[in-house]
Short mmCIF file of C-alpha atoms in Angstrom, two decimals:
data_model
loop_
_atom_site.label_atom_id
_atom_site.label_comp_id
_atom_site.label_asym_id
_atom_site.label_seq_id
_atom_site.Cartn_x
_atom_site.Cartn_y
_atom_site.Cartn_z
CA MET A 1 17.47 -50.43 103.47
CA THR A 2 19.97 -52.90 104.77
CA ASN A 3 19.54 -55.26 101.86
CA GLN A 4 22.48 -54.46 99.73
CA ASP A 5 23.97 -56.26 96.88
CA PRO A 6 25.71 -59.21 98.50
CA ARG A 7 28.55 -58.91 96.05
CA ARG A 8 29.32 -55.47 97.40
CA GLN A 9 29.10 -56.53 101.00
CA ARG A 10 31.40 -59.40 100.54
CA ARG A 11 34.05 -57.57 98.59
CA PRO A 12 37.25 -58.85 100.12
CA LEU A 13 39.70 -56.35 101.47
CA PRO A 14 43.04 -56.37 99.74
CA GLN A 15 45.45 -58.42 101.68
CA ARG A 16 48.75 -56.94 102.49
CA SER A 17 51.82 -58.81 103.10
CA ARG A 18 54.17 -57.56 105.77
CA GLY A 19 56.04 -54.41 104.68
CA GLN A 20 53.75 -53.68 101.76
CA LYS A 21 52.43 -50.11 101.74
CA VAL A 22 48.97 -49.07 100.74
CA GLU A 23 49.08 -47.23 97.43
CA ARG A 24 47.47 -43.86 97.83
CA GLN A 25 46.37 -41.53 95.11
CA PRO A 26 48.53 -38.41 94.95
CA PRO A 27 46.80 -35.37 96.47
CA LEU A 28 46.00 -33.79 93.14
CA PHE A 29 43.79 -31.16 94.73
CA LEU A 30 46.86 -29.80 96.52
CA VAL A 31 48.79 -29.53 93.27
CA THR A 32 45.80 -27.94 91.59
CA GLY A 33 45.46 -25.39 94.39
CA LEU A 34 49.16 -24.62 94.33
CA VAL A 35 49.19 -24.06 90.56
CA ALA A 36 46.00 -21.97 90.69
CA GLY A 37 47.50 -19.80 93.45
CA LEU A 38 50.76 -19.47 91.55
CA VAL A 39 48.99 -18.36 88.37
CA LEU A 40 46.87 -15.91 90.36
CA GLY A 41 49.95 -14.53 92.10
CA LEU A 42 51.80 -14.02 88.82
CA LEU A 43 48.77 -12.33 87.28
CA ILE A 44 48.64 -9.91 90.19
CA ALA A 45 52.40 -9.31 90.24
CA TRP A 46 52.91 -8.88 86.50
CA ILE A 47 49.63 -7.40 85.24
CA VAL A 48 47.33 -6.06 87.95
CA PHE A 49 49.86 -4.47 90.34
CA PRO A 50 53.24 -4.74 88.63
CA ALA A 51 56.27 -3.66 90.60
CA ARG A 52 58.35 -0.91 89.04
CA ALA A 53 61.69 -2.37 88.16
CA GLY A 54 64.46 0.12 88.55
CA SER A 55 67.81 -1.28 87.75
CA ILE A 56 69.53 0.64 84.98
CA ASP A 57 72.10 3.44 85.02
CA PRO A 58 71.85 6.71 83.07
CA ALA A 59 74.58 5.30 80.80
CA GLU A 60 72.05 2.76 79.55
CA LEU A 61 69.59 5.38 78.33
CA ASN A 62 69.29 5.92 74.61
CA SER A 63 71.05 8.91 73.03
CA GLU A 64 67.97 11.13 73.04
CA GLN A 65 67.32 10.44 76.71
CA LYS A 66 70.99 11.00 77.49
CA ASP A 67 70.74 14.38 75.79
CA GLN A 68 67.85 15.31 78.04
CA TYR A 69 69.78 14.07 81.06
CA ARG A 70 72.78 16.18 80.03
CA ILE A 71 70.56 19.24 79.69
CA ALA A 72 69.20 18.68 83.19
CA ILE A 73 72.76 18.45 84.53
CA ALA A 74 73.75 21.65 82.75
CA LEU A 75 70.69 23.60 83.91
CA ALA A 76 71.19 22.42 87.48
CA PHE A 77 74.83 23.52 87.28
CA ALA A 78 73.80 26.88 85.87
CA SER A 79 71.59 27.30 88.92
CA SER A 80 73.84 25.97 91.67
CA GLY A 81 77.35 26.39 90.25
CA ASP A 82 78.32 23.12 91.91
CA LEU A 83 80.90 21.77 89.49
CA GLY A 84 81.76 18.72 91.58
CA ARG A 85 78.19 17.56 91.57
CA ALA A 86 77.86 18.25 87.84
CA GLU A 87 81.01 16.24 87.13
CA ALA A 88 79.75 13.33 89.22
CA ARG A 89 76.49 13.39 87.32
CA LEU A 90 78.15 13.61 83.92
CA ALA A 91 80.34 10.65 84.78
CA LEU A 92 77.17 8.56 85.06
CA LEU A 93 76.63 8.96 81.32
CA ASN A 94 80.00 7.38 80.51
CA ASP A 95 80.80 9.89 77.79
CA PRO A 96 84.40 9.38 76.63
CA ASN A 97 84.88 13.16 76.65
CA PRO A 98 82.13 14.89 78.64
CA ALA A 99 83.18 18.41 77.67
CA ARG A 100 83.14 17.56 73.98
CA ALA A 101 79.76 15.84 74.34
CA LEU A 102 78.42 18.99 75.97
CA ARG A 103 79.81 21.24 73.22
CA ASN A 104 78.45 19.02 70.45
CA GLN A 105 75.03 18.95 72.06
CA ALA A 106 75.11 22.74 72.55
CA GLN A 107 75.71 23.17 68.82
CA LEU A 108 72.78 20.93 67.99
CA GLN A 109 70.63 22.66 70.58
CA LEU A 110 71.21 26.01 68.88
CA LEU A 111 69.45 24.63 65.82
CA GLN A 112 66.31 24.02 67.85
CA PRO A 113 63.73 26.82 67.87
CA ASP A 114 63.76 27.13 71.67
CA GLY A 115 67.17 25.74 72.35
CA GLN A 116 69.08 28.90 73.32
CA ARG A 117 68.71 28.45 77.05
CA GLU A 118 69.82 24.83 76.98
CA ALA A 119 72.69 25.56 74.58
CA ARG A 120 73.95 28.33 76.86
CA ALA A 121 73.81 26.07 79.91
CA LEU A 122 75.59 23.24 78.09
CA ASP A 123 78.31 25.61 76.92
CA GLN A 124 78.75 27.04 80.39
CA LEU A 125 79.23 23.61 81.85
CA ALA A 126 81.67 22.67 79.10
CA ASP A 127 83.62 25.86 79.85
CA ALA A 128 83.64 25.09 83.55
CA LEU A 129 84.90 21.56 82.89
CA ALA A 130 87.69 23.00 80.78
CA GLY A 131 88.53 25.41 83.57
CA LEU A 132 87.40 28.43 81.62
CA GLY A 133 85.00 29.86 84.14
CA ALA A 134 81.98 29.56 86.35
CA PRO A 135 78.36 29.90 85.22
CA SER A 136 77.00 33.40 84.86
CA ALA A 137 74.14 32.58 87.21
CA THR A 138 74.89 33.31 90.82
CA PRO A 139 76.06 30.11 92.44
CA ASP A 140 73.90 29.72 95.52
CA GLU A 141 75.83 27.03 97.31
CA ALA A 142 78.82 26.29 95.18
CA ALA A 143 80.67 24.70 98.03
CA ALA A 144 77.80 22.50 99.11
CA PRO A 145 78.79 18.84 99.32
CA VAL A 146 77.16 16.26 97.14
CA PRO A 147 74.33 14.71 99.16
CA SER A 148 74.95 11.24 100.42
CA GLY A 149 71.94 10.06 98.48
CA THR A 150 73.20 11.35 95.17
CA PRO A 151 74.28 8.43 93.02
CA GLU A 152 77.97 8.08 92.75
CA ALA A 153 79.72 7.59 89.51
CA ASP A 154 80.57 4.02 90.18
CA GLY A 155 79.79 2.86 86.69
CA MET B 1 36.31 -30.49 105.36
CA LEU B 2 40.02 -31.01 105.81
CA ARG B 3 40.33 -31.36 102.06
CA TYR B 4 38.88 -27.84 101.54
CA ILE B 5 41.18 -26.35 104.15
CA LEU B 6 44.21 -27.95 102.52
CA PHE B 7 43.04 -26.80 99.10
CA GLY B 8 42.74 -23.21 100.39
CA ALA B 9 46.17 -23.45 101.99
CA ALA B 10 47.64 -24.69 98.71
CA ILE B 11 46.12 -21.76 96.82
CA LEU B 12 47.49 -19.35 99.43
CA ALA B 13 50.96 -20.89 99.23
CA GLY B 14 50.88 -20.65 95.44
CA LEU B 15 49.68 -17.06 95.61
CA ILE B 16 52.50 -16.06 97.94
CA ALA B 17 55.06 -17.84 95.76
CA GLY B 18 53.66 -16.17 92.63
CA LEU B 19 53.72 -12.71 94.19
CA TYR B 20 57.26 -13.18 95.47
CA TYR B 21 58.46 -14.33 92.07
CA GLY B 22 56.59 -11.61 90.16
CA TRP B 23 57.50 -8.72 92.43
CA GLU B 24 60.93 -9.63 93.75
CA LEU B 25 62.67 -12.21 91.59
CA SER B 26 61.42 -11.29 88.14
CA PRO B 27 59.55 -7.98 88.13
CA VAL B 28 58.14 -6.55 84.93
CA ASP B 29 60.65 -4.30 83.17
CA PHE B 30 58.79 -1.27 81.89
CA GLY B 31 60.06 0.29 78.74
CA ALA B 32 63.09 -1.99 78.59
CA GLY B 33 65.95 0.36 79.23
CA GLY B 34 63.89 3.55 79.29
CA PRO B 35 63.95 6.20 81.98
CA ASN B 36 61.23 4.39 83.91
CA SER B 37 63.75 1.62 84.47
CA LEU B 38 66.28 3.96 86.03
CA ARG B 39 67.27 3.05 89.54
CA ALA B 40 65.36 4.94 92.23
CA ASP B 41 68.41 6.97 93.29
CA TYR B 42 69.04 8.15 89.73
CA GLN B 43 65.38 9.04 89.32
CA ALA B 44 65.51 11.04 92.53
CA ASP B 45 68.71 12.77 91.43
CA TYR B 46 67.18 13.68 88.07
CA VAL B 47 64.18 15.24 89.82
CA LEU B 48 66.62 17.07 92.10
CA MET B 49 68.37 18.51 89.03
CA VAL B 50 65.03 19.78 87.79
CA ALA B 51 64.34 21.26 91.22
CA GLU B 52 67.75 22.96 91.23
CA ALA B 53 67.05 24.55 87.85
CA TYR B 54 63.55 25.55 88.95
CA ARG B 55 64.97 27.28 92.00
CA SER B 56 66.72 29.91 89.93
CA GLU B 57 64.44 30.05 86.90
CA GLN B 58 61.06 29.79 88.66
CA ASN B 59 59.61 28.44 85.44
CA ILE B 60 57.27 25.60 86.31
CA ASP B 61 56.42 24.88 82.67
CA GLU B 62 60.09 24.21 81.91
CA ALA B 63 60.38 22.07 85.02
CA ALA B 64 57.31 20.04 84.07
CA ALA B 65 58.68 19.64 80.55
CA ALA B 66 61.95 18.32 81.95
CA LEU B 67 60.05 15.79 84.05
CA ARG B 68 58.58 14.38 80.84
CA LEU B 69 61.73 12.30 80.59
CA PHE B 70 59.47 9.90 82.48
CA PRO B 71 56.46 9.88 80.16
CA ASP B 72 54.47 7.34 82.13
CA ARG B 73 54.76 9.14 85.44
CA ASN B 74 52.64 11.92 86.80
CA PRO B 75 55.07 14.81 87.50
CA LEU B 76 53.59 15.44 90.92
CA HIS B 77 53.90 11.79 91.93
CA LEU B 78 57.42 11.71 90.55
CA VAL B 79 58.45 14.64 92.74
CA GLU B 80 56.71 13.08 95.74
CA SER B 81 58.63 9.85 95.22
CA ALA B 82 61.90 11.73 94.84
CA THR B 83 61.23 13.74 97.99
CA SER B 84 60.47 10.58 99.97
CA PHE B 85 63.67 9.02 98.66
CA ALA B 86 65.63 12.14 99.56
CA VAL B 87 64.29 12.18 103.11
CA GLU B 88 64.91 8.47 103.62
CA ASN B 89 68.46 8.74 102.26
CA ASN B 90 69.54 11.81 104.17
CA PHE B 91 69.85 14.29 101.32
CA SER B 92 70.88 17.70 102.56
CA PRO B 93 68.14 19.98 103.94
CA SER B 94 68.70 22.42 101.07
CA ASP B 95 68.09 19.69 98.49
CA ILE B 96 64.94 18.57 100.27
CA ALA B 97 63.79 22.19 100.40
CA ARG B 98 64.29 22.49 96.63
CA LEU B 99 62.27 19.35 96.04
CA ASN B 100 59.53 20.66 98.32
CA ALA B 101 59.49 23.97 96.46
CA LEU B 102 59.09 22.16 93.15
CA HIS B 103 56.34 20.03 94.64
CA SER B 104 54.47 23.09 95.88
CA ALA B 105 54.76 24.75 92.49
CA LEU B 106 53.45 21.65 90.74
CA LEU B 107 50.46 21.56 93.07
CA ASP B 108 49.39 24.96 91.71
CA TRP B 109 50.43 24.20 88.16
CA ASP B 110 47.76 23.80 85.51
CA PRO B 111 49.04 21.70 82.58
CA ASP B 112 46.36 23.14 80.31
CA LEU B 113 47.69 26.65 80.85
CA ALA B 114 51.17 25.46 79.95
CA LEU B 115 49.95 24.61 76.46
CA THR B 116 48.47 28.06 75.91
CA PRO B 117 50.93 30.91 75.37
CA THR B 118 50.31 33.80 77.71
CA PRO B 119 49.81 37.31 76.27
CA ASP B 120 53.09 38.42 77.81
CA ASP B 121 54.97 35.87 75.74
#
């Protein structure tokens, strides 16, 4: 078993002059592993378990979604009577004239088959903004401060 | 053997980098501008508005309908998330109580019944 091809045994080692470095092959397996891990990580992060991105303001919703947001503000105001909180919430929608937006939406809401309740709430809030009165529903904690966690109308 | 260990370490490093990029630096934007992309505090505040209205109206069908602003989210999970956010961010006890009341009502709510008009209606 020791009889090998003499040409192989006598292959001369490459001679290095002083200061010359041995050329090594780049560790391709490391690059391959890194890329495979990266692709796997992105697949997990974007497709398998995607993170919920939450970054937009109510002002960036489309008009239909803003309408629904406005209704929620009005119904909450009809329940709590907290005008300060309602104003802060309306400011998030960046309406040039919130009271007018509420009145316009109330008119449109009246045309809906089941829109009476929402139209009434929108009108009440528009009245309150114009200083015409409080909601007919009993305000439960009208003087309650806006919670610290409630988004501020910082635009 | 060392080669395999280094290969595994490279995969792990790539995996961590991919997860960090995909979750933190460039997360998927669902619905591009839709309600699901609302910031967590606005989502919680919207759910709080629904809870405020529910408190006086006691109409869970209306409350559930209002929560459909987020079509991809289960209403119950949405309220749970909002309640967690409210607790972590020191909302007032009355607001947290309203969210809890809405959560309790949703636990007993049957969406199928909401689609069927009751005889009293």
